[in-house]
Amino acid sequence: MSLILSSAPHVRSKANTQRLMLNVIIALLPSLAAGIYYFGWRAALVVGVSVASAVAAEFIWQKLSRQKVRVYDLSAVVTGLLLGLIVPPSAPWWMMIIGSFFAIMVVKQLFGGIGDNFLNPALAARALLLASWPALMTSGYNIGKFADATSSATPLLAGASYMDLLLGNVTGAIGETCKIAILLGFIWLLVTRTIRFEIPAAILGTAALLGWALGYDPLTTVLSGGLLFGAVFMATDYVTTPMRWEARALYAVGVGIIVVLIRKFGSYPEGVTYAILLMNIAGPLFDRIPMHRIYGYTKAKKEGK
Amino acid sequence: MKATFRGGVHPAHGSKRPTQALATRDFVSDTVQIVMNMNIGAPSKPCVKKGDHVKVGQVIGEPVGFLGLPVHASVSGEVVAVDAIPYLTGDMVQSVTIKNDFQDEWEELHPLGNVEKVDPAQIIPAIKAAGICGMGGASFPTHVKLTIAPGKKCEYVLANGAECETHITCDDRLMQENATRVVDGLRAVMRALNVSQGIIGIEDNKPAAIAAMQKACQGRHGVRVQVMKTKYPQGGEKQLIKVLTGREVPSGGLPIDCGCVVVNVGTCAAIADAIIDGKPVIDRICTVTGAVRSPANLRLRIGTITEDIIGECGGYSTDPGKIFFGGAMTGMCLPNDQLPMAKSTNGIVVFTKEEAVSAEESPCIRCSKCVDACPIGLNPYDMKIFADAEKWDVCKKKHVMDCMLCGACAFICPARRWLTPSFKIAKQKIAEQAKKEAAAK
């Protein structure tokens, strides 16, 4: 009889890395479907190129650097999918390849691969594309169902009804417009316990409150632009968020504040990307603030360095 | 209201179902091998030799040192061997093998009678003489736990009936079948310590046990049942105290430092047996489940060999891949099925070859599920980095010594990282270092 000897625990939860990534992919499908419905086949092409090049970038890097190929963990698929959903539907294919390669090779792999990137790869790639090809990144919404609409770079449409905002009957990035689809994905992520509700809730709550204080309609603030998509899918990225729930809350409040401040005072019409990227950088610092109580200590003890 | 603590995981997943409804039955094998290190502390010294005839309950191992406990023969018959065998940790341990003559001839017992009438001063010596140690798995000598250091005061005695581990249902069955004995044992401890409040904590997945215990508590002085939410590690001493009393054990301290003494319900029943019948620990209930043909709750004589136990349960249902004593979260693996069970063996679980395969460790994705799961509020992600780097002093600063090795972080980790084993090593290294420093002074 040969028995395995190992240290406890002898059971592991069913959710492994691959399963969690698959949950995110499933959660993004409604948004993808809505994007294709509103913007047509062009949107599918953009997302397809983005996903394929992200996976290719990961595979090539891991082969070249002689690492174990971990493409099967699906994290590159998630990155590609996220990037594809936050660009305009008529983004050129070569731009998506550049974006995906930058996200995977520079932002993710150069810093150590999965778990070690300090920025959200998809958002960092979007920031790169926005800085490099601002015209291409802020136009090209007028295809599919919007072929006749006048171009509007700002997703903060004055006059759009709540219903239009919810259904996605407004122009914007492929996956960001249809809020119903995003909410469906959000529910899936919560039900499967892939993410916790604190971060999206705190971001949206803060943005609504601050928006209201600065004279915006709170509901429009939440439903317009990429805020909902960012709060649900981008700000909840495991790697770039703090680990303690107290720090996560601070991080989320920070995102909410910066989003509204950029919308109100910034020269960009929309600030979700930069708000999250900025807070990605601040996140690890929040984890160092000793505000977590450990069992058996009377006061919150410093966690040491 | 159902009380609970922060953090924790849900690993049981119905793993208790196969044995939950199975009444305890007796099993006595023809040979027992009783090891001498069944409790924390120095191993006992065998005081019988090959060829001796022993009776049930006869002392065969004498206590050594402050934490020492006597060991009793669990069957009557002839001593066929006194030798050293490698036990669970791999260390060599003295053992006494007895061939059962099935006469069930008992040593003369000295009952003290009703727990409500017995002289409180007699209770703790009787517990020691009966060889009682923590039956929930910790195997700490109970009489030492109940000897309160000067200046400390005990206000609560907590009976731990949480049974939060996976697979194990022996306490559940004990509370259903022998509720009065559990309450008797709890009352004995309360009287020995002159404490007026006794709480029995039970997880809400054991409604039959809760009902039985509530009934047994009726008319008894100062004892009550508190239902707790089902969550691992609800039965951890620290979590139990927090949930039942709202207090916290200070870091590095003992339950008594916050006025509590925690005793497992199995230990309570053993205490009652020792007082009322004068019976030492010669048997215990043990859950046998997993890849065996007919899972069971068995009342086993201490020292029954694993192979015999599996045989009593119909044998292996498939090729075994792993066998461990205890539940799946903290159980200790066996190298083969020739080892005997001991006083603290609450379960024997057999895994198939497929179940036994350990998942490969993959890169951490910083999902912080480990941080959310830690019932102590530690940051396992952070501690693991420094444990892997063998920076033990940094681990210590990050409170690895407060880790109770419950396994919740490793269970929940999607990257399948070996968090708990790393912390176990870190704790050992830090303890060794402290010993060295103390020796140097």
XYZ file of C-alpha atoms in Angstrom:
746
model
C 0.000 0.000 0.000
C 1.444 3.351 -0.952
C -0.212 6.243 0.781
C 0.354 9.922 0.172
C 1.628 11.757 3.226
C 0.940 15.462 3.261
C 0.363 18.317 5.622
C -3.217 19.494 6.276
C -5.538 20.728 4.868
C -6.441 17.744 2.711
C -9.273 19.457 0.853
C -9.282 22.550 -1.333
C -12.201 24.677 -2.474
C -13.473 24.029 -5.990
C -12.714 27.524 -7.256
C -9.205 27.577 -8.694
C -7.602 30.413 -10.660
C -8.896 29.120 -13.972
C -12.445 28.823 -12.620
C -12.383 32.396 -11.285
C -11.134 33.717 -14.628
C -13.831 31.717 -16.397
C -16.404 33.348 -14.116
C -15.173 36.775 -15.188
C -15.337 35.745 -18.846
C -18.902 34.513 -18.388
C -19.774 37.763 -16.631
C -18.434 39.750 -19.608
C -20.461 37.844 -22.192
C -23.676 39.899 -21.794
C -21.684 43.090 -22.355
C -20.035 41.581 -25.398
C -23.402 40.491 -26.753
C -24.847 43.958 -26.196
C -21.833 45.528 -27.924
C -22.314 43.311 -30.967
C -26.049 44.021 -30.967
C -25.552 47.789 -30.969
C -22.387 48.151 -33.024
C -22.512 45.160 -35.329
C -19.868 42.686 -36.475
C -17.102 45.300 -36.254
C -17.309 45.137 -32.468
C -16.902 41.364 -32.538
C -13.801 41.755 -34.679
C -12.236 44.287 -32.314
C -12.795 42.066 -29.273
C -11.706 38.948 -31.153
C -8.415 40.487 -32.267
C -7.839 41.810 -28.777
C -8.378 38.434 -27.093
C -6.376 36.488 -29.653
C -3.410 38.843 -29.487
C -3.448 38.922 -25.689
C -3.308 35.133 -25.530
C -0.634 35.078 -28.234
C 1.416 37.667 -26.344
C 1.242 35.631 -23.151
C 2.161 32.408 -24.939
C 5.069 33.963 -26.847
C 6.468 35.616 -23.731
C 6.283 32.490 -21.625
C 7.880 30.419 -24.386
C 10.671 32.933 -25.004
C 11.432 33.415 -21.324
C 11.293 29.646 -20.831
C 8.629 29.843 -18.206
C 5.896 27.345 -17.720
C 3.165 28.232 -20.203
C 0.125 29.176 -18.154
C -2.181 30.378 -20.898
C -4.741 27.841 -19.714
C -5.325 29.896 -16.565
C -7.405 32.168 -18.855
C -6.090 35.385 -17.329
C -4.856 36.586 -20.735
C -8.296 35.946 -22.208
C -9.779 38.163 -19.501
C -7.266 40.931 -20.209
C -7.930 40.767 -23.955
C -11.668 40.728 -23.424
C -11.558 43.685 -21.048
C -9.403 45.725 -23.420
C -11.635 44.912 -26.359
C -14.701 46.083 -24.479
C -13.322 49.505 -23.481
C -12.368 50.792 -26.932
C -14.592 52.302 -29.638
C -16.252 49.762 -31.946
C -14.344 50.928 -34.988
C -10.904 50.758 -33.392
C -8.400 49.515 -36.009
C -7.166 45.921 -35.623
C -3.490 46.874 -35.450
C -4.193 49.161 -32.535
C -5.765 46.292 -30.637
C -2.697 44.133 -31.228
C -0.430 46.873 -29.913
C -2.705 47.365 -26.938
C -2.856 43.682 -26.067
C 0.879 43.144 -26.449
C 1.556 46.180 -24.275
C -0.923 44.969 -21.629
C 0.484 41.447 -21.461
C 4.173 41.881 -22.142
C 4.947 45.234 -20.572
C 2.387 45.735 -17.829
C 1.957 42.111 -16.784
C 4.972 39.974 -17.703
C 7.765 42.507 -17.240
C 6.644 42.942 -13.662
C 6.555 39.221 -12.939
C 3.486 37.816 -14.636
C 0.148 36.928 -13.139
C -0.282 38.356 -9.672
C 2.601 40.800 -9.889
C 1.420 43.545 -12.238
C 1.042 46.821 -10.372
C -1.466 48.264 -12.840
C -4.568 46.797 -14.370
C -3.146 45.604 -17.740
C -6.264 46.357 -19.794
C -6.628 49.849 -18.370
C -2.946 50.624 -18.743
C -3.201 49.570 -22.389
C -6.249 51.772 -22.855
C -4.318 54.702 -21.358
C -1.471 54.016 -23.777
C -3.788 53.897 -26.796
C -5.622 57.019 -25.640
C -2.344 58.918 -25.348
C -0.988 57.621 -28.655
C -4.038 57.758 -30.904
C -6.462 60.129 -29.175
C -8.556 60.649 -32.318
C -9.056 56.943 -32.944
C -9.850 56.335 -29.286
C -12.496 59.030 -28.994
C -14.439 58.588 -32.205
C -15.768 55.903 -34.452
C -18.888 55.234 -32.425
C -21.182 55.809 -35.360
C -21.581 52.343 -36.679
C -24.208 49.683 -36.326
C -27.364 51.075 -34.805
C -25.715 54.462 -34.436
C -24.671 54.855 -38.066
C -26.830 57.966 -38.430
C -26.134 59.553 -35.067
C -23.884 62.543 -34.746
C -20.562 61.721 -33.241
C -20.250 62.247 -29.581
C -17.001 61.687 -27.825
C -18.412 62.333 -24.425
C -20.306 59.482 -22.945
C -21.804 61.900 -20.437
C -24.743 62.611 -22.642
C -26.946 65.354 -21.467
C -30.537 64.535 -22.130
C -30.262 60.792 -22.448
C -33.062 59.140 -20.515
C -32.373 56.671 -17.723
C -33.885 54.013 -19.929
C -31.499 54.791 -22.805
C -28.575 54.662 -20.392
C -29.697 51.383 -18.888
C -30.331 49.682 -22.214
C -27.178 51.054 -23.795
C -28.973 53.123 -26.384
C -26.122 55.632 -26.266
C -22.740 55.692 -27.937
C -19.608 54.658 -26.118
C -17.046 51.908 -25.886
C -18.189 48.450 -26.999
C -18.919 46.950 -23.594
C -19.508 50.036 -21.526
C -22.823 51.264 -22.789
C -25.388 48.618 -21.904
C -25.754 48.874 -18.129
C -28.254 46.024 -17.929
C -25.650 43.683 -19.409
C -23.018 44.926 -16.972
C -25.399 44.424 -14.054
C -26.114 40.869 -15.224
C -22.379 40.203 -15.166
C -22.118 41.824 -11.751
C -24.803 39.531 -10.376
C -22.995 36.502 -11.789
C -19.737 37.572 -10.158
C -21.480 38.040 -6.827
C -23.421 34.782 -6.979
C -20.295 32.791 -7.819
C -18.405 34.702 -5.098
C -15.792 35.693 -7.630
C -15.746 39.253 -6.314
C -17.182 40.915 -3.249
C -19.656 43.733 -3.551
C -17.732 46.279 -1.453
C -15.562 47.805 -4.145
C -18.247 48.440 -6.809
C -20.704 49.576 -4.145
C -18.247 52.011 -2.578
C -17.141 53.424 -5.934
C -20.673 53.960 -7.192
C -21.875 55.307 -3.848
C -19.013 57.767 -3.563
C -19.367 58.924 -7.164
C -23.124 59.379 -6.808
C -22.765 61.355 -3.578
C -19.921 63.552 -4.751
C -21.591 64.010 -8.156
C -24.763 65.081 -6.423
C -22.794 67.548 -4.262
C -21.212 69.017 -7.389
C -24.532 69.416 -9.123
C -24.783 66.242 -11.213
C -27.770 63.963 -11.141
C -26.565 61.029 -8.975
C -28.208 58.324 -11.084
C -26.911 59.760 -14.338
C -23.443 59.947 -12.796
C -23.550 56.236 -12.054
C -25.126 55.173 -15.330
C -23.130 57.294 -17.741
C -19.765 56.652 -19.321
C -17.580 53.767 -18.271
C -18.154 54.115 -14.548
C -20.320 51.049 -14.032
C -18.132 48.854 -16.233
C -15.006 50.124 -14.499
C -16.452 49.679 -11.023
C -17.606 46.129 -11.673
C -14.869 44.709 -13.896
C -11.799 46.935 -13.662
C -11.620 48.162 -10.081
C -12.272 44.636 -8.797
C -9.221 43.159 -10.532
C -7.631 40.977 -7.846
C -4.025 41.848 -8.433
C -4.282 45.601 -8.307
C -6.628 46.038 -5.365
C -5.630 46.149 -1.700
C -6.055 42.988 0.360
C -7.624 44.195 3.583
C -11.274 45.150 3.326
C -10.604 48.439 5.096
C -7.947 49.281 2.519
C -10.231 48.128 -0.295
C -12.904 50.510 0.941
C -10.459 53.425 0.987
C -9.287 52.471 -2.493
C -12.837 52.353 -3.813
C -13.803 55.682 -2.272
C -10.673 57.143 -3.870
C -11.702 55.861 -7.296
C -15.174 57.351 -6.900
C -13.804 60.742 -5.912
C -11.239 60.928 -8.720
C -13.781 59.884 -11.364
C -16.117 62.712 -10.435
C -13.307 65.257 -10.064
C -11.988 64.404 -13.552
C -15.471 64.630 -15.004
C -16.063 67.997 -13.349
C -12.677 69.688 -13.611
C -10.512 67.596 -15.945
C -9.898 68.183 -19.623
C -10.903 64.606 -20.430
C -14.596 63.954 -20.641
C -14.229 60.672 -18.808
C -11.853 59.704 -16.028
C -12.611 56.150 -14.965
C -9.425 54.772 -16.538
C -7.152 57.240 -14.807
C -9.032 57.113 -11.541
C -8.569 53.350 -11.292
C -4.954 53.437 -12.508
C -4.090 56.085 -9.930
C -5.687 54.122 -7.147
C -3.967 50.918 -8.373
C -0.716 52.641 -7.532
C -1.964 53.847 -4.159
C -3.528 50.512 -3.207
C -0.468 48.794 -1.729
C 0.110 51.832 0.475
C -3.375 51.531 1.914
C -2.595 47.952 2.894
C 0.229 49.269 5.048
C -1.992 51.520 7.092
C -2.471 49.586 10.323
C -6.209 49.666 10.713
C -6.957 45.971 10.870
C -7.577 44.347 14.216
C -5.996 40.988 14.872
C -7.680 38.555 17.268
C -6.268 38.789 20.752
C -4.890 42.301 20.538
C -6.665 45.058 22.380
C -5.763 47.771 19.911
C -5.233 47.650 16.166
C -1.633 46.543 15.992
C 0.837 47.607 13.440
C 1.372 44.795 11.005
C 5.051 45.470 10.705
C 6.978 46.031 7.580
C -29.662 34.529 17.526
C -27.006 32.419 15.871
C -23.646 33.792 16.766
C -20.526 33.575 14.656
C -17.064 35.055 14.137
C -15.477 36.990 11.296
C -13.675 35.116 8.539
C -13.834 31.366 8.126
C -14.744 29.015 5.293
C -17.271 26.287 4.491
C -15.291 23.138 3.707
C -17.714 20.486 4.983
C -19.848 20.440 1.787
C -21.993 17.591 2.996
C -18.949 15.476 3.811
C -20.612 14.712 7.152
C -23.736 13.222 5.633
C -22.481 9.630 5.182
C -22.152 9.132 8.961
C -24.381 11.770 10.532
C -27.352 9.469 10.913
C -25.381 6.381 11.926
C -25.762 5.327 15.548
C -22.610 4.401 17.389
C -21.864 0.708 17.681
C -19.176 -1.116 19.596
C -16.227 -2.788 17.994
C -13.650 -4.746 19.949
C -10.758 -6.248 18.044
C -8.637 -9.219 19.097
C -5.459 -7.176 19.483
C -4.847 -3.626 20.626
C -1.592 -1.709 20.503
C -1.573 1.154 22.978
C 0.991 3.900 22.407
C 2.442 5.790 25.344
C 2.405 9.330 23.887
C -1.315 9.859 23.577
C -1.222 13.223 25.331
C 0.865 16.363 24.958
C 3.795 16.111 27.369
C 6.340 13.421 28.134
C 5.355 9.893 27.007
C 4.182 7.590 29.775
C 6.423 4.769 30.991
C 5.186 1.209 30.350
C 4.812 -0.653 33.661
C 3.874 -4.077 32.343
C 6.047 -6.609 30.556
C 5.584 -9.260 27.933
C 3.584 -12.205 29.235
C 1.730 -10.213 31.918
C -2.006 -10.683 32.226
C -3.855 -7.354 32.337
C -7.436 -6.414 33.138
C -9.496 -3.691 31.470
C -8.705 -0.360 33.142
C -5.427 -1.553 34.647
C -2.625 1.009 34.506
C -0.060 -0.123 31.931
C 1.786 3.192 31.546
C 2.794 5.476 34.382
C 2.712 9.256 34.038
C 5.999 11.076 33.570
C 6.480 14.749 34.339
C 4.099 17.630 34.897
C 1.947 16.928 31.833
C 2.060 13.155 32.229
C -1.002 10.918 32.272
C -1.490 7.265 33.141
C -2.354 4.867 30.305
C -4.832 2.049 30.909
C -5.344 -1.330 29.317
C -8.387 -1.150 27.060
C -9.007 -4.906 26.878
C -8.252 -7.813 29.184
C -5.731 -10.387 28.097
C -2.047 -11.078 27.706
C 0.641 -8.510 26.959
C 2.322 -9.871 23.843
C 4.797 -7.080 23.202
C 6.242 -3.921 24.744
C 8.217 -2.213 22.035
C 8.869 1.048 20.226
C 7.076 1.832 16.970
C 7.213 4.877 14.708
C 4.008 6.817 15.314
C 2.235 9.679 13.500
C 5.049 12.224 13.678
C 7.589 9.571 12.683
C 9.167 9.560 16.170
C 9.673 6.243 17.906
C 7.149 5.674 20.682
C 6.839 2.936 23.306
C 3.761 0.805 22.875
C 2.087 -2.068 24.676
C 0.363 -4.742 22.584
C -2.354 -6.769 24.284
C -3.992 -9.913 22.935
C -7.651 -9.754 23.867
C -8.980 -12.798 25.751
C -12.535 -11.437 25.356
C -13.229 -12.110 29.058
C -13.702 -8.357 29.572
C -12.342 -8.737 33.071
C -12.232 -5.302 34.727
C -9.860 -3.836 37.236
C -11.718 -2.786 40.394
C -13.147 0.696 39.808
C -13.650 3.449 42.381
C -16.745 5.451 41.493
C -17.251 8.807 43.206
C -20.983 8.924 42.472
C -23.275 11.772 41.476
C -21.429 14.745 39.979
C -23.646 17.184 41.906
C -22.769 15.604 45.253
C -19.127 14.629 44.904
C -16.555 16.633 46.871
C -15.216 19.194 44.319
C -11.656 18.655 45.546
C -11.803 15.031 44.374
C -12.773 15.866 40.804
C -9.447 16.964 39.303
C -7.403 14.086 40.818
C -10.026 11.670 39.473
C -9.696 13.216 36.004
C -5.948 12.725 36.107
C -6.231 9.152 37.362
C -8.618 8.350 34.505
C -5.991 9.459 31.990
C -8.202 12.100 30.389
C -6.770 14.408 27.761
C -8.501 16.639 25.183
C -10.653 14.254 23.155
C -11.350 16.778 20.402
C -7.939 16.199 18.902
C -5.653 18.496 20.900
C -4.883 15.808 23.517
C -3.805 18.324 26.157
C -4.002 16.767 29.643
C -7.328 17.903 31.076
C -6.280 17.999 34.724
C -3.532 20.504 33.844
C -5.994 22.660 31.940
C -8.299 22.624 34.964
C -5.562 23.544 37.410
C -6.023 27.286 37.448
C -2.855 29.301 37.987
C -2.877 31.555 41.060
C -4.264 35.004 40.313
C -6.414 33.763 37.427
C -10.146 33.347 37.709
C -12.406 31.147 35.634
C -15.886 32.534 34.956
C -17.097 30.341 32.097
C -16.727 26.676 31.311
C -17.432 26.129 27.619
C -18.271 22.696 26.263
C -17.147 22.516 22.648
C -19.735 20.691 20.586
C -19.139 22.714 17.428
C -17.537 19.843 15.528
C -16.695 22.101 12.613
C -14.232 19.722 10.956
C -15.233 17.912 7.784
C -16.248 14.222 7.831
C -16.259 13.836 11.634
C -19.614 13.208 13.344
C -18.571 11.461 16.567
C -19.405 14.430 18.821
C -22.746 14.841 17.052
C -23.596 11.208 17.814
C -22.251 11.434 21.359
C -24.462 14.461 22.109
C -27.509 12.672 20.702
C -26.870 9.354 22.400
C -25.282 10.403 25.663
C -26.414 13.985 26.303
C -26.764 13.538 30.061
C -23.171 12.363 30.416
C -21.942 15.443 28.544
C -23.877 17.714 30.883
C -22.658 15.700 33.902
C -19.059 16.171 32.791
C -19.571 19.883 32.234
C -21.161 20.191 35.686
C -18.236 18.296 37.235
C -15.783 20.777 35.718
C -17.932 23.731 36.818
C -18.055 22.392 40.361
C -14.334 21.634 40.441
C -13.591 25.217 39.383
C -16.473 26.784 41.342
C -17.905 28.363 38.189
C -21.593 29.192 37.813
C -21.846 29.484 34.018
C -21.498 26.611 31.580
C -22.281 26.985 27.874
C -22.455 24.186 25.324
C -21.723 25.551 21.842
C -23.139 23.548 18.919
C -23.212 24.393 15.201
C -26.657 24.683 13.647
C -26.072 21.747 11.280
C -26.701 19.349 14.198
C -30.368 19.931 15.111
C -30.776 16.492 16.752
C -27.748 17.058 18.977
C -28.995 20.554 19.875
C -32.419 19.193 20.860
C -30.897 16.366 22.918
C -28.506 18.685 24.727
C -31.223 21.261 25.425
C -33.329 18.539 26.958
C -30.418 17.269 29.052
C -29.734 20.798 30.318
C -33.246 21.175 31.741
C -33.205 21.418 35.499
C -29.413 21.505 35.621
C -27.731 24.391 37.360
C -26.115 27.110 35.226
C -25.789 25.217 31.940
C -27.293 26.132 28.594
C -26.918 25.413 24.884
C -25.873 28.147 22.459
C -26.530 27.470 18.779
C -23.795 28.773 16.487
C -23.621 29.275 12.744
C -22.021 26.431 10.799
C -18.661 27.707 9.680
C -15.118 26.453 9.919
C -13.258 26.895 12.351
C -16.206 27.523 14.680
C -14.815 24.869 17.018
C -11.415 26.544 17.270
C -10.931 27.420 20.908
C -10.411 31.119 20.215
C -13.420 31.398 17.893
C -15.632 29.457 20.294
C -14.737 31.769 23.175
C -15.353 34.863 21.051
C -18.730 33.594 19.903
C -19.985 32.265 23.244
C -18.697 34.987 25.557
C -17.705 37.924 23.362
C -14.222 37.753 24.878
C -10.885 37.241 23.173
C -7.916 35.225 24.315
C -4.984 37.654 24.463
C -2.294 36.972 21.871
C 0.083 34.318 23.181
C -2.217 33.668 26.137
C -4.513 30.870 27.220
C -8.319 30.806 27.459
C -8.031 31.238 31.225
C -6.479 34.672 30.601
C -9.958 35.798 29.563
C -11.708 33.790 32.268
C -12.647 30.771 30.158
C -11.952 27.060 30.138
C -12.916 25.126 27.015
C -13.563 21.394 27.184
C -14.617 19.230 24.250
C -17.947 17.418 24.696
C -16.155 14.081 24.310
C -13.863 15.068 27.147
C -16.935 16.057 29.203
C -18.413 12.602 28.732
C -15.085 10.982 29.687
C -14.984 13.121 32.838
C -18.527 12.046 33.742
C -17.557 8.390 33.224
C -14.519 8.882 35.458
C -16.516 10.462 38.294
C -19.748 8.459 38.143
C -18.349 5.040 37.246
C -14.691 5.480 38.102
C -13.972 4.399 34.529
C -10.696 5.482 32.936
C -10.372 6.310 29.218
C -10.410 2.882 27.593
C -12.596 3.661 24.608
C -13.935 6.522 22.509
C -16.266 7.165 19.576
C -14.507 7.465 16.252
C -15.988 8.285 12.843
C -14.737 6.060 10.032
C -15.628 7.364 6.587
C -14.457 8.153 3.074
C -13.456 5.336 0.751
C -14.672 2.509 3.009
C -17.586 0.223 2.070
C -19.776 1.051 5.050
C -18.883 4.244 6.931
C -19.655 4.074 10.645
C -19.406 5.672 14.045
C -17.618 3.102 16.181
C -16.964 2.984 19.904
C -13.412 1.689 19.758
C -11.125 0.424 22.466
C -8.068 2.674 22.624
C -5.261 1.132 20.603
C -7.375 -0.552 17.936
C -5.322 -0.983 14.767
C -6.493 1.049 11.747
C -6.561 -1.994 9.463
C -8.969 -3.792 11.837
C -11.186 -0.709 11.996
C -11.342 -0.454 8.215
C -12.111 -4.184 8.086
C -15.024 -3.676 10.498
C -16.336 -1.028 8.053
C -16.380 -3.487 5.161
C -12.876 -2.754 3.948
C -11.667 -0.195 1.426
C -14.157 0.564 -1.336
C -11.283 1.286 -3.712
C -7.499 1.555 -3.582
C -6.757 4.004 -0.758
C -4.605 7.023 -1.673
C -4.436 8.704 1.692
C -5.593 7.906 5.222
C -5.703 10.466 7.997
C -6.766 10.712 11.628
C -9.100 13.668 12.155
C -10.972 15.810 9.660
C -9.758 16.980 6.282
C -8.778 20.456 7.481
C -6.299 19.479 10.198
C -5.997 15.681 10.012
C -2.690 13.839 10.374
C -1.705 11.432 7.602
C -0.850 7.789 8.274
C 2.085 6.143 6.493
C 0.243 2.795 6.513
C -2.840 1.201 8.068
C -0.928 -0.682 10.776
C -0.918 2.232 13.235
C -3.311 2.159 16.204
C -5.757 4.949 17.031
C -5.313 6.901 20.269
C -7.396 8.812 22.826
C -7.706 11.880 20.626
C -8.500 10.077 17.358
C -11.975 11.396 16.568
C -12.051 10.155 13.003
C -10.373 8.036 10.388
C -10.878 9.244 6.834
C -9.822 7.321 3.745
C -9.296 9.201 0.479
C -9.256 7.556 -2.934
C -6.183 7.882 -5.142
C -7.874 10.747 -7.026
C -8.856 12.623 -3.879
C -5.380 12.187 -2.458
C -3.571 14.012 -5.266
C -2.318 17.388 -4.092
C -2.966 20.215 -6.517
C 0.094 21.903 -7.948
C 1.001 25.263 -6.435
C 0.506 28.095 -8.969
C 1.335 31.815 -8.765
C -0.611 33.874 -6.248
C -3.173 36.120 -7.925
C -3.574 38.352 -4.865
C -7.291 37.662 -4.737
C -7.185 38.256 -0.943
C -9.534 35.365 -0.279
C -7.013 34.107 2.289
C -7.120 37.438 4.094
C -10.915 37.365 4.169
C -10.896 33.749 5.382
C -8.390 34.097 8.236
C -10.355 33.793 11.491
C -7.568 35.566 13.370
C -7.332 38.540 10.987
C -3.828 37.795 9.721
C -2.545 38.358 6.193
C -1.565 34.876 4.936
C -0.479 36.273 1.547
C 2.089 38.461 3.231
C 3.293 35.823 5.682
C 3.707 33.258 2.892
C 6.083 35.531 0.960
C 8.410 35.776 3.934
C 7.982 32.132 4.948
C 9.026 31.083 1.424
C 12.038 33.381 1.723
C 12.782 31.792 5.128
C 12.747 35.210 6.786
C 11.458 33.850 10.054
C 11.941 37.071 12.003
C 9.749 38.945 9.512
C 7.133 36.192 9.738
C 7.127 36.679 13.488
C 6.565 40.429 13.083
C 3.659 39.594 10.826
C 2.130 37.568 13.671
C 2.662 34.085 12.296
C 2.747 32.925 15.936
C -0.914 33.934 16.224
C -1.737 31.561 13.358
C -3.632 28.536 14.659
C -2.980 26.428 11.533
C -6.689 25.948 10.901
C -6.114 25.635 7.152
C -8.867 28.059 6.100
C -6.491 30.131 3.933
C -5.034 27.121 2.141
C -8.510 25.682 1.631
C -9.849 28.798 -0.070
C -6.710 29.642 -2.117
C -7.559 29.442 -5.855
C -3.855 29.242 -6.697
C -3.622 26.164 -4.434
C -0.761 27.629 -2.465
C 0.547 25.666 0.519
C -0.103 28.439 2.991
C -0.769 26.473 6.178
C 2.193 24.080 5.839
C 4.508 27.078 5.348
C 3.182 28.680 8.519
C 3.613 25.431 10.403
C 7.270 25.397 9.444
C 7.640 29.085 10.297
C 6.132 28.529 13.726
C 8.468 25.591 14.381
C 11.523 27.562 13.275
C 10.600 30.537 15.440
C 9.965 28.291 18.438
C 13.334 26.549 17.897
C 15.057 29.916 17.660
C 13.422 31.084 20.894
C 14.539 27.883 22.615
C 18.103 28.368 21.405
C 18.134 31.943 22.646
C 16.756 30.870 25.992
C 19.428 28.168 26.232
C 22.165 30.671 25.363
C 21.111 32.818 28.299
